[in-house]
Amino acid sequence: MIKSLSTIAIATTTILTSSIVSAGDITVITYDEVLDGVDNKTHSLSINVTLSGDVIAGLEQGTDSILTGKREETQNVFEGAGSQSRYNFVYRDNTLGEKWFVGAENMQGLVSGTWYGANGDKGDFTANFSCPSQFPSFCSTLNMTADPIFSGTGLNYSRAINESFLQDTDDPNKGLYVQSDDGGLPFPMGFNIEFTKSFTLQSFKLGTYNNGQGTRATNFTFEVWENNDWVNKGSFDFNSLPSQQWIRQEFTLSAPVTTSKIRIAATGTQTLTMADAF
């Protein structure tokens, strides 16, 4: 959802895809250096991983670092794995040394657990070896970055992504949400999402919100990253919105696009107060 001028917000976005055109998946491993059960995502690795049966093998792009290990089969009485797979693997880097990872897959398809270094260092980690959904989701998201206007003081806000990111839901408390409360803010202003693989998509859902402070987003553009630049694939308008409500609509591009990086940016706002409604 995008909110603007006297509070403009973009919220709960769901990307709907036609098909996936991924040759090799990039596994993103985030980790911290404090073992407390919570991955603070202080560091990250991006590794091109191949899963063959229970064998994990990968090479970090642009380096000589490798990842090798094992994924247990589910419901295998000989190995003891249950409905969710357990993982153990080692990351070998000439500079950082070796790190050993042990974890289990959760219902979102993410692997979380503990890593240990060669010198007593340790911490928590999260990895996305498999994404059960054929659509872009939290576990296929490399990162989401919002423009600086959505951060800082006051009501400027960008919700951190979590397991509800990009879920198809009407709950405004879940999913993507960015908001700006700065008067006279410049347009366009928006957010970027980068995925671990390319998707072919033609439709998506996006919402706008009026919390009663007087404004809401009215127009936005949908852009994709092509040839090292952002290319506008469509401009769209939201339907009218009564005060202190939010709406979510489905939008369709004129033609399918294949990309691993998108940008959605608000291009206009409208004042709509309770007095206007009467």
Short mmCIF file of C-alpha atoms in Angstrom, two decimals, residues 38-130:
data_model
loop_
_atom_site.label_atom_id
_atom_site.label_comp_id
_atom_site.label_asym_id
_atom_site.label_seq_id
_atom_site.Cartn_x
_atom_site.Cartn_y
_atom_site.Cartn_z
CA VAL A 38 16.59 -15.19 16.06
CA ASP A 39 18.26 -14.53 12.71
CA ASN A 40 18.99 -10.79 12.60
CA LYS A 41 20.18 -11.16 8.95
CA THR A 42 23.45 -9.30 9.62
CA HIS A 43 25.22 -11.08 6.74
CA SER A 44 24.08 -12.84 3.56
CA LEU A 45 25.40 -15.30 0.98
CA SER A 46 24.00 -15.82 -2.53
CA ILE A 47 24.87 -19.28 -3.85
CA ASN A 48 23.82 -21.08 -7.03
CA VAL A 49 22.68 -24.41 -5.56
CA THR A 50 21.75 -27.73 -7.14
CA LEU A 51 19.68 -30.27 -5.20
CA SER A 52 20.08 -33.85 -6.42
CA GLY A 53 18.21 -36.30 -4.25
CA ASP A 54 19.55 -35.73 -0.76
CA VAL A 55 22.78 -34.05 -1.97
CA ILE A 56 23.30 -30.27 -1.81
CA ALA A 57 26.04 -28.70 -3.94
CA GLY A 58 26.59 -25.04 -4.72
CA LEU A 59 29.05 -22.39 -5.86
CA GLU A 60 28.98 -18.76 -4.79
CA GLN A 61 28.86 -16.49 -7.83
CA GLY A 62 32.05 -14.59 -8.56
CA THR A 63 34.10 -16.48 -5.96
CA ASP A 64 35.72 -19.86 -5.40
CA SER A 65 33.55 -20.51 -2.34
CA ILE A 66 31.53 -23.72 -2.30
CA LEU A 67 28.66 -25.21 -0.33
CA THR A 68 28.15 -28.95 0.13
CA GLY A 69 25.86 -30.97 2.34
CA LYS A 70 22.78 -33.10 2.71
CA ARG A 71 19.01 -32.73 2.85
CA GLU A 72 17.07 -35.51 4.56
CA GLU A 73 14.11 -37.03 2.80
CA THR A 74 10.75 -36.46 4.43
CA GLN A 75 8.88 -39.38 6.00
CA ASN A 76 11.99 -41.58 5.82
CA VAL A 77 11.91 -44.04 8.73
CA PHE A 78 15.58 -44.97 8.24
CA GLU A 79 16.84 -41.40 8.62
CA GLY A 80 14.20 -40.33 11.09
CA ALA A 81 13.00 -37.23 9.18
CA GLY A 82 9.36 -36.24 9.63
CA SER A 83 7.12 -34.08 7.48
CA GLN A 84 9.76 -31.33 7.25
CA SER A 85 13.30 -31.98 5.97
CA ARG A 86 16.41 -31.46 8.08
CA TYR A 87 19.56 -29.96 6.53
CA ASN A 88 23.25 -30.01 7.31
CA PHE A 89 25.85 -28.38 5.07
CA VAL A 90 29.20 -26.63 5.15
CA TYR A 91 30.25 -23.39 3.45
CA ARG A 92 33.94 -23.17 2.55
CA ASP A 93 35.47 -19.79 1.79
CA ASN A 94 39.18 -19.02 1.33
CA THR A 95 38.85 -15.77 3.31
CA LEU A 96 36.10 -16.45 5.84
CA GLY A 97 37.05 -20.05 6.50
CA GLU A 98 34.47 -22.78 7.07
CA LYS A 99 31.01 -22.53 8.55
CA TRP A 100 28.89 -25.56 9.47
CA PHE A 101 25.08 -25.18 9.29
CA VAL A 102 22.43 -27.40 10.89
CA GLY A 103 18.72 -26.67 10.57
CA ALA A 104 15.22 -27.77 9.61
CA GLU A 105 12.65 -26.66 7.03
CA ASN A 106 9.48 -24.91 8.20
CA MET A 107 6.01 -24.69 6.64
CA GLN A 108 7.07 -21.70 4.52
CA GLY A 109 9.85 -23.73 2.89
CA LEU A 110 12.59 -21.83 4.73
CA VAL A 111 15.42 -23.58 6.55
CA SER A 112 16.40 -22.09 9.90
CA GLY A 113 18.88 -23.21 12.50
CA THR A 114 22.38 -22.71 13.88
CA TRP A 115 25.82 -22.29 12.31
CA TYR A 116 29.24 -22.85 13.87
CA GLY A 117 32.64 -21.51 12.83
CA ALA A 118 36.13 -22.94 13.25
CA ASN A 119 37.08 -20.61 16.11
CA GLY A 120 34.08 -20.87 18.40
CA ASP A 121 32.01 -18.29 16.49
CA LYS A 122 28.35 -19.16 16.00
CA GLY A 123 24.93 -17.72 15.28
CA ASP A 124 21.51 -18.19 13.72
CA PHE A 125 20.74 -18.56 10.01
CA THR A 126 17.91 -18.74 7.48
CA ALA A 127 18.13 -20.26 3.98
CA ASN A 128 15.67 -20.72 1.10
CA PHE A 129 16.73 -23.96 -0.56
CA SER A 130 13.19 -24.64 -1.72
#
